[in-house]
CSV table of C-alpha atoms in Angstrom, one decimal:
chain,number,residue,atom,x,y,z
R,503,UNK,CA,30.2,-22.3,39.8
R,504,UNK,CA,27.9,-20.0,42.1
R,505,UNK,CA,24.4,-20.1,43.3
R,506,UNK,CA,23.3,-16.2,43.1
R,507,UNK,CA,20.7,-15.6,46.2
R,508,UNK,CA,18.8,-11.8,45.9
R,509,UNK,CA,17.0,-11.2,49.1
R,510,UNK,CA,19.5,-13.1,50.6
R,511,UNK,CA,19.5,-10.8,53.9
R,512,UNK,CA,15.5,-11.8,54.2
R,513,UNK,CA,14.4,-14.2,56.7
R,514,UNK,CA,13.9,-17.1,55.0
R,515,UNK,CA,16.8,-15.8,52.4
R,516,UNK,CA,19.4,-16.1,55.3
R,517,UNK,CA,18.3,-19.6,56.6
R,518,UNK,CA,18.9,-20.7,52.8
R,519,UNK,CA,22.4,-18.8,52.5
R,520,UNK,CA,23.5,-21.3,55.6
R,521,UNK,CA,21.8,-24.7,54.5
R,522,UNK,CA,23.3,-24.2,50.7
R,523,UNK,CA,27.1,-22.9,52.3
R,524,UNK,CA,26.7,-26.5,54.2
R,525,UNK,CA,25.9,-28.3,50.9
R,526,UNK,CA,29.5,-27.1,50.0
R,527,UNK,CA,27.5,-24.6,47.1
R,528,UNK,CA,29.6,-20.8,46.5
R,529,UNK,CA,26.8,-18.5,47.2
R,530,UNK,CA,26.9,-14.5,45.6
R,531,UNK,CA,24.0,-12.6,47.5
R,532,UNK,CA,22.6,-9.4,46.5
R,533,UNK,CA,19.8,-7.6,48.9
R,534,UNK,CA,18.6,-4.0,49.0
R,535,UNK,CA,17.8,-4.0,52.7
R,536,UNK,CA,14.4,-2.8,51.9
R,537,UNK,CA,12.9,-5.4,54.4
R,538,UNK,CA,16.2,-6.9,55.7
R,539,UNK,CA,19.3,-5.9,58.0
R,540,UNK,CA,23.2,-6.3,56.9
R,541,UNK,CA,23.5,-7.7,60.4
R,542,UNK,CA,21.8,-11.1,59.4
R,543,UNK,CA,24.3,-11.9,56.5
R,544,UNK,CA,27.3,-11.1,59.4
R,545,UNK,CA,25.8,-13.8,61.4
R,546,UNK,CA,25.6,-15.9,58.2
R,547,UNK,CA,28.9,-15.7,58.0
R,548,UNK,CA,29.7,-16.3,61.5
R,549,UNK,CA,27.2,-20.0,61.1
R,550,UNK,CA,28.6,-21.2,58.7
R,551,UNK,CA,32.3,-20.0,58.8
R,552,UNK,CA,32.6,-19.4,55.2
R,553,UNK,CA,32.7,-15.9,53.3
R,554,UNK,CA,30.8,-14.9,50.0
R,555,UNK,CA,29.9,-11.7,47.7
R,556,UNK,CA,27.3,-9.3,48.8
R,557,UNK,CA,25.9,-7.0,46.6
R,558,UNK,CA,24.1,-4.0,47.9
R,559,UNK,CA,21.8,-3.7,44.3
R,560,UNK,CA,18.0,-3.9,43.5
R,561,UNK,CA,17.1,-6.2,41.4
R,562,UNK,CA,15.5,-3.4,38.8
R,563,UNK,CA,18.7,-2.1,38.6
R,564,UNK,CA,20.0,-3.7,35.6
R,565,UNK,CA,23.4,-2.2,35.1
R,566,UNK,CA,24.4,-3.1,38.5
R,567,UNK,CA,22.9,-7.0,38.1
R,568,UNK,CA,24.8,-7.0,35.3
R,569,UNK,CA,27.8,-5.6,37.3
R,570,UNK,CA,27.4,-8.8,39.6
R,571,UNK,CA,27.2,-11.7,36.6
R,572,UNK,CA,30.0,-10.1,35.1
R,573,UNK,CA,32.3,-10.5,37.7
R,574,UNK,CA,30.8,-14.2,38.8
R,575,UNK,CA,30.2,-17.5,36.6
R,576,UNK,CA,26.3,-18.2,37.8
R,577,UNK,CA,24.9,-21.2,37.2
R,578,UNK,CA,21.6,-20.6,39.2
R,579,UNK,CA,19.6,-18.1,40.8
R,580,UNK,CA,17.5,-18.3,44.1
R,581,UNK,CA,15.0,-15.5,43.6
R,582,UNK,CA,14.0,-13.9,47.1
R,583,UNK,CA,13.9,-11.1,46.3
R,584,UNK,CA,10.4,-9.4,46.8
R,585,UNK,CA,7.9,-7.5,48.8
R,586,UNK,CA,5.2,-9.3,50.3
R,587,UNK,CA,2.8,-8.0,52.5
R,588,UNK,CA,-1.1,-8.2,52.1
R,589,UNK,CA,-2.2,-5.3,53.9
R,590,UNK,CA,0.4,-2.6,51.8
R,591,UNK,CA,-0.2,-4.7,48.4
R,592,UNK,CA,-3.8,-3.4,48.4
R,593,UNK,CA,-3.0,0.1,49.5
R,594,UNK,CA,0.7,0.5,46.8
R,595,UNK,CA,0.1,-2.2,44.2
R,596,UNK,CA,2.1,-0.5,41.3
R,597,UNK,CA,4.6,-1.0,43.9
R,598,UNK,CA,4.1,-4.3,44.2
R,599,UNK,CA,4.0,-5.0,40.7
R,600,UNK,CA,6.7,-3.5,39.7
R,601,UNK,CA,9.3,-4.4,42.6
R,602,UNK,CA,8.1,-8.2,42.4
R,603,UNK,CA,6.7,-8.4,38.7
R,604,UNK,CA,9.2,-6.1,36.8
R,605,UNK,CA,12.1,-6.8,38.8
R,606,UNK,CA,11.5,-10.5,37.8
R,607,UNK,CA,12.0,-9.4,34.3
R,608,UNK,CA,14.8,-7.2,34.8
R,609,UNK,CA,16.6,-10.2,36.3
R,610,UNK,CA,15.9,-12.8,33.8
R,611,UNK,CA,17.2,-10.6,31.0
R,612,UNK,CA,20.0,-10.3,32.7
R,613,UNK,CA,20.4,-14.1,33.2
R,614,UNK,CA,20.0,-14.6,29.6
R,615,UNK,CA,22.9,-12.0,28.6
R,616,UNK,CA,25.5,-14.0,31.2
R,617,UNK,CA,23.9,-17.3,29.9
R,618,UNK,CA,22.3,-18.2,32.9
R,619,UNK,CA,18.5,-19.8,32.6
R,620,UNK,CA,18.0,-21.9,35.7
R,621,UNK,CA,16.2,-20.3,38.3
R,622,UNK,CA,14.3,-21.0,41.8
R,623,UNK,CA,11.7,-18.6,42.1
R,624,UNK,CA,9.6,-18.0,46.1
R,625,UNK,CA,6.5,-18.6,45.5
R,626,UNK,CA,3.7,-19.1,47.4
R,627,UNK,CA,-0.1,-21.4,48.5
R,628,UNK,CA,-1.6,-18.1,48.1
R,629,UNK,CA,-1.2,-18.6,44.7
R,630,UNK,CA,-4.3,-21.5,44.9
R,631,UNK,CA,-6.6,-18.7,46.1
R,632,UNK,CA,-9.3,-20.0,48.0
R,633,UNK,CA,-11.8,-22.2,46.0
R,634,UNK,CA,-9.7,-25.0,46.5
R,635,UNK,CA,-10.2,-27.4,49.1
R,636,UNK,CA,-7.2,-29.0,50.9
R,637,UNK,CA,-5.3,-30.8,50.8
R,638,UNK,CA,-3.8,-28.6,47.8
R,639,UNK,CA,-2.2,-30.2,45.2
R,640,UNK,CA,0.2,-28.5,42.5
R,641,UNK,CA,-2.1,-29.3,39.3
R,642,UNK,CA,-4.6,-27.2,41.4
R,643,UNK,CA,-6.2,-24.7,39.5
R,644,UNK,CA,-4.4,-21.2,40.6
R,645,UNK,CA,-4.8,-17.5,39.9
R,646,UNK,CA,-8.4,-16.8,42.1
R,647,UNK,CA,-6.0,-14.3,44.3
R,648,UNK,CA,-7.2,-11.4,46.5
R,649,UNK,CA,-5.1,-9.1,46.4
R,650,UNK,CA,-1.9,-7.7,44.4
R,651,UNK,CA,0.7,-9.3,46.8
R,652,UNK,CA,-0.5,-12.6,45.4
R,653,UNK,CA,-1.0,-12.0,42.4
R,654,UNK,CA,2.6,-11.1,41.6
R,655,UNK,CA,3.5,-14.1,42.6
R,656,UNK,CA,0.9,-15.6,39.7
R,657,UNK,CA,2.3,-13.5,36.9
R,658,UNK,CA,5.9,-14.3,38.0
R,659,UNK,CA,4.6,-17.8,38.1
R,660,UNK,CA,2.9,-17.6,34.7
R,661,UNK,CA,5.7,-15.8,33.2
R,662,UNK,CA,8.3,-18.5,34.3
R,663,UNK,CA,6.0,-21.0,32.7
R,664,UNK,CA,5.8,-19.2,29.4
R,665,UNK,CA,9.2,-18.3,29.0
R,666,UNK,CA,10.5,-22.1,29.7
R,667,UNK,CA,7.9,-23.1,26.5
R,668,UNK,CA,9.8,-20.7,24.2
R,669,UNK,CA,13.3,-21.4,25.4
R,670,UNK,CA,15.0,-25.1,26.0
R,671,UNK,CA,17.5,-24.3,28.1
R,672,UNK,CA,15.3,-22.7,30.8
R,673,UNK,CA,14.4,-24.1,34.1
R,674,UNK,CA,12.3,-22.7,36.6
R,675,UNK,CA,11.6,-24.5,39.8
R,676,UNK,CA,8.3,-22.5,41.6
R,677,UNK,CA,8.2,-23.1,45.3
R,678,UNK,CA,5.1,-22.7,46.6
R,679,UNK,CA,5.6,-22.2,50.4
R,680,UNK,CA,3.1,-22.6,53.1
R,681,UNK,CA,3.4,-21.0,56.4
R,682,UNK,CA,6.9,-20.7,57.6
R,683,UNK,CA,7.7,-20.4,61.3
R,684,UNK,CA,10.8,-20.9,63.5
R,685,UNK,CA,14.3,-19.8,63.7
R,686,UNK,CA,18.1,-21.1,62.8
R,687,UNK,CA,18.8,-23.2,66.1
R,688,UNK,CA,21.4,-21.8,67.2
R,689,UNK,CA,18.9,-18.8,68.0
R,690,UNK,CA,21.7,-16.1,65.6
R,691,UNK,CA,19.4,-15.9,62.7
R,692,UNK,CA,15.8,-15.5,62.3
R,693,UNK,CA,12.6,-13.5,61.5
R,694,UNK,CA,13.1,-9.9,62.1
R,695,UNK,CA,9.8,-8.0,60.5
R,696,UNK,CA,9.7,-4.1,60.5
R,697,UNK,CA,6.3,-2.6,61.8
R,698,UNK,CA,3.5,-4.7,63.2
R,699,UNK,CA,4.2,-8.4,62.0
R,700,UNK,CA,1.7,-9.7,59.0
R,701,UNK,CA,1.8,-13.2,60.6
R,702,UNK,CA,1.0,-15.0,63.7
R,703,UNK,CA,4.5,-16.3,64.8
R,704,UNK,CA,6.3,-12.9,64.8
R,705,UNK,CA,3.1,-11.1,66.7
R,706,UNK,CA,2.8,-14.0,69.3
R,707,UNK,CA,6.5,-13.9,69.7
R,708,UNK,CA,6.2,-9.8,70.4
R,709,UNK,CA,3.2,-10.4,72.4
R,710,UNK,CA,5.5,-13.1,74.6
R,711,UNK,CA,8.4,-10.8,74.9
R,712,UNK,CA,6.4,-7.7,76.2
R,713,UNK,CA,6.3,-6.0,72.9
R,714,UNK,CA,2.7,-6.3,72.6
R,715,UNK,CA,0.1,-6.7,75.0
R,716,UNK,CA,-1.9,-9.5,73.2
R,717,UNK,CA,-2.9,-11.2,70.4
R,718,UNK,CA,-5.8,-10.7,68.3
R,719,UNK,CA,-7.3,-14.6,66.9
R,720,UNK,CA,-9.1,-13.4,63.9
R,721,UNK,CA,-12.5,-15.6,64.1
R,722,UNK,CA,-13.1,-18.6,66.4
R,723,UNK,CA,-16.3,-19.6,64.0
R,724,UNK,CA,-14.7,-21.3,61.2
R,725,UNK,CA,-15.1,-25.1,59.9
R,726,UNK,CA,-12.7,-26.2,62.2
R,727,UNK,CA,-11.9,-28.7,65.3
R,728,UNK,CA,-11.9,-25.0,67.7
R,729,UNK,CA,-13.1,-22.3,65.5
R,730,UNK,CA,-10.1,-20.9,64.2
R,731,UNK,CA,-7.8,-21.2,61.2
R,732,UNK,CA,-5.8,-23.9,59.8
R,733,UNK,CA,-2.5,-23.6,58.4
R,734,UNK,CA,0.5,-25.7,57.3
R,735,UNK,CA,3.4,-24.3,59.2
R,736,UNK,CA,6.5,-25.3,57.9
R,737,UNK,CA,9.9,-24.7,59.8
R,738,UNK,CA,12.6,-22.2,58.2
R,739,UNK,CA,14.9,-24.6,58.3
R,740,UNK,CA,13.4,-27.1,56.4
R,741,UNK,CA,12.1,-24.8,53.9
R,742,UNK,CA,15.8,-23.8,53.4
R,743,UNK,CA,17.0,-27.0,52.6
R,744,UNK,CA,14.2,-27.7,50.1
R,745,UNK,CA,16.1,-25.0,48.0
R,746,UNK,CA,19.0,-26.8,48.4
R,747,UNK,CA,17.4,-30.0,46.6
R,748,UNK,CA,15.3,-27.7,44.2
R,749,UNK,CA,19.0,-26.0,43.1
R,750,UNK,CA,19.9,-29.8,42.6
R,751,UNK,CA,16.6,-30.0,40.5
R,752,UNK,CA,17.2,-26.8,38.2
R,753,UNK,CA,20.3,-28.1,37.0
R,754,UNK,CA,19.8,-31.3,36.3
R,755,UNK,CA,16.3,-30.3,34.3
R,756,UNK,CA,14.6,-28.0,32.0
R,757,UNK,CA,10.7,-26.9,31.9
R,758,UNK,CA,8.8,-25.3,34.5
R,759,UNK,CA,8.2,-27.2,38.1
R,760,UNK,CA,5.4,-26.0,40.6
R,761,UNK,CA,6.3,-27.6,43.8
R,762,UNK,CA,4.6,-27.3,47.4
R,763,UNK,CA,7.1,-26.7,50.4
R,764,UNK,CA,5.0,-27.4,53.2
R,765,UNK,CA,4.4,-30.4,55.9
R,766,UNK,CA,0.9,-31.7,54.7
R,767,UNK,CA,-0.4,-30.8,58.5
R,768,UNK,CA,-2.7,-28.4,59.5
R,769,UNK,CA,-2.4,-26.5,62.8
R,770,UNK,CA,-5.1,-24.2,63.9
R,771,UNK,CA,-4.1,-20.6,65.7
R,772,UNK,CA,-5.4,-21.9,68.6
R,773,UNK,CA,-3.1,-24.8,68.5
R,774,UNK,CA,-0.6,-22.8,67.8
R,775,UNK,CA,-0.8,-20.5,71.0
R,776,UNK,CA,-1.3,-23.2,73.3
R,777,UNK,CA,1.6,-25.2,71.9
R,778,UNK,CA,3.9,-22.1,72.3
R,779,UNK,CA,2.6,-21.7,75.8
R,780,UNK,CA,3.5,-25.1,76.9
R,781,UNK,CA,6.9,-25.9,75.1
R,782,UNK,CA,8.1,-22.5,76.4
R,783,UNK,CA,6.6,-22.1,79.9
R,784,UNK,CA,5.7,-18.5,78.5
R,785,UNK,CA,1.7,-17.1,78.2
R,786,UNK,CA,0.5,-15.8,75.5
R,787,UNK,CA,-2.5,-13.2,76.1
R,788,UNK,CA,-5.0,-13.3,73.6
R,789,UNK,CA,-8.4,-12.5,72.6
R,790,UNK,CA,-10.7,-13.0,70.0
R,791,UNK,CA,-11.6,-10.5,67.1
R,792,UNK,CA,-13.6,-10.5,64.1
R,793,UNK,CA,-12.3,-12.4,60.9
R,794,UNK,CA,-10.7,-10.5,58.1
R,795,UNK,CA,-11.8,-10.4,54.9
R,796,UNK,CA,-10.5,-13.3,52.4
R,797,UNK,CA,-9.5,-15.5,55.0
R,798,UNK,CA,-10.0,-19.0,54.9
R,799,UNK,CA,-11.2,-21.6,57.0
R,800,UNK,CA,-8.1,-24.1,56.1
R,801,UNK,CA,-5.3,-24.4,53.9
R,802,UNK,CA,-2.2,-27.2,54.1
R,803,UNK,CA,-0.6,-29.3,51.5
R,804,UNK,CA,0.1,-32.3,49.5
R,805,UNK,CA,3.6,-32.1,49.8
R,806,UNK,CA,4.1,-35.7,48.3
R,807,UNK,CA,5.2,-33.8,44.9
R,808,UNK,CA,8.0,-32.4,46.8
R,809,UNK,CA,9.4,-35.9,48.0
R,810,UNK,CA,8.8,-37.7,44.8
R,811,UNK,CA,11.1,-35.0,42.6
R,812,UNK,CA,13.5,-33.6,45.2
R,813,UNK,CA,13.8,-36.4,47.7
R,814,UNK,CA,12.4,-33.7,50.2
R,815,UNK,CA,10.1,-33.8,53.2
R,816,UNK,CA,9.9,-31.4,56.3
R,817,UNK,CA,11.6,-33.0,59.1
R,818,UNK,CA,11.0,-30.8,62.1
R,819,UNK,CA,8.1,-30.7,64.6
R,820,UNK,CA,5.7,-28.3,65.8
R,821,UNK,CA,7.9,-28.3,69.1
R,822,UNK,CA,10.9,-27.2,67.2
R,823,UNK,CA,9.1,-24.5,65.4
R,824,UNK,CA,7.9,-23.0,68.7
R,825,UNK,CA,11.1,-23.8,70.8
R,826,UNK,CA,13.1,-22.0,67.8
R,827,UNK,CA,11.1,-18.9,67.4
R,828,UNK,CA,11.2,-18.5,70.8
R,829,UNK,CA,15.1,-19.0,71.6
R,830,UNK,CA,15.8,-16.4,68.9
R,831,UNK,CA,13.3,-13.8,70.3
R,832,UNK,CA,14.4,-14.0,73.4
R,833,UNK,CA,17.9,-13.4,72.7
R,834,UNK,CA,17.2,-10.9,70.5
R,835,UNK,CA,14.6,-8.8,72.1
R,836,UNK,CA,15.0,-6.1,69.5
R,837,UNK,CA,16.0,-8.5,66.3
R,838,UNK,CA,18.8,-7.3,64.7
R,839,UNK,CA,19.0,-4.0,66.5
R,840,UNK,CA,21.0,-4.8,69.2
């Protein structure tokens, strides 16, 4: 029995390669390196002191899927495996949708030929769209997205939901994550994004290393205790192990399963940077810039779903998100491009 993991190489892909190898699961991963480096699966190996399949394949690329079930009895698949950022989804969205949309489908009919219909599909809050208030809740109406990135990820979700009506045997568990932050502790593994970082952690973390010479705090006139935006940051870590207990899930039950990964706080930017600053003895330059369009005042979870069905909850604190980040930055100034 094997737990196949594509975008395994990814950042939060790696983090979940170690916490299932320490559940005692046989992991096959498969990863394109469009958006990842081999280098991060070396020191998954190195972690966790155990060995497992890689498969250098896309997951459009049926044949060589095929290749990799063929060879390996799957019981379930962790799908990572997907593009995801905001700003290129707008400007390539057939791209998007057909990396992240058609490559869902490419995989699933290739589960279903090897007899394989449990799956754990990354999803995401931005699925909620923002006309819901938070705390957000799973039976949440979803789909109000705003741009393509998102909405793959609420055609994969709708298509997951559809497909476990018309077949029995299928199980898809849809984790919706919030904001994840942090870094493996041991400071080997962690978030390595090409280009200019899409999120705050990465670009404070470049800001704090020299990379960058400051960072930009979209808006400080929100609905909020200081101005700006509130998010539910969620470690790594403990989103990794909630797809340990959602792989638990999956094969012990059929149907479709939205669940939230996230810590049911909010944290605004400003929080954030100041918490950074003082955990880590390191400033943080910053200023204030205009808001970007479609962003929202607040956002965090109910994750009460999440402990009720998987007997998960996030466990780490804001301190270990920042101390984490920043031990793995600093040790590796240049990510995985030593």
């Amino acid at each position: 029995m094997a737990i196949l993991i594509t975008g395994g190489c990814g950042y939060i892909g790696s983090h979940t390669c170690i916490e299932m190898l320490n559940a005692g699961y046989d992991i096959v991963v498969v990863d394109n390196y469009y958006n990842s480096k081999p280098e991060a699966l070396a020191r998954v190996k190195e972690l966790s002191g155990k060995d497992f399949p890689f498969y250098a394949c896309d997951i459009r690329d049926e044949e060589g899927l095929s290749e990799v079930f063929a060879k390996h009895q799957i019981d379930a698949v962790i799908h990572f495996a997907g593009l995801k950022a905001v700003g290129e989804s707008v400007a390539k969205p057939m791209m998007y949708y057909d990396n992240n949309v058609n490559g869902t489908l490419v995989l699933w009919r290739v589960m279903k030929k090897h007899g394989c219909s449990r799956i754990i599909f990354s999803s995401s809050a931005t699925v909620y769209g923002s006309e819901n208030a938070s705390p957000l809740k799973e039976d949440f109406p979803t789909g109000a997205v705003t741009n393509p990135y998102g909405r793959t990820k609420y055609v994969i979700e709708e298509i997951l939901k559809d497909i476990c009506v018309s077949d029995e045997e299928a199980s898809a568990v849809l984790l919706r994550y919030f904001n994840p932050v942090g870094a493996h502790e041991s400071g080997r593994i962690g978030e390595d994004p090409n280009g200019i970082p899409n999120n705050l952690m990465p670009f404070l973390l470049q800001v704090a290393i020299g990379k960058r010479e400051q960072l930009s705090i979209f808006g400080n006139d929100y609905d909020t205790p200081d101005g700006t935006g509130v998010r539910d940051y969620i470690h790594v870590v403990d989103l990794a192990r909630g797809h340990v207990k959602a792989v638990e899930y999956a094969l012990t039950h059929t149907g479709a399963m939205p669940i939230n990964l996230g810590t049911g706080v909010g944290y605004s930017v400003l929080d954030m940077v100041h918490a950074f600053e003082r955990i880590n003895g390191v400033p943080v330059p910053h200023v204030i810039a205009p808001r970007r369009p479609g962003d929202i005042a607040t956002c965090y979870s109910d994750p009460a779903k999440a402990k009720a069905l998987l007997g998960w909850e996030a466990e780490k604190t804001l301190e270990d998100m920042c101390r984490d980040s920043w031990r793995w930055q600093s040790q590796n100034p240049k990510g995985y491009d030593e």
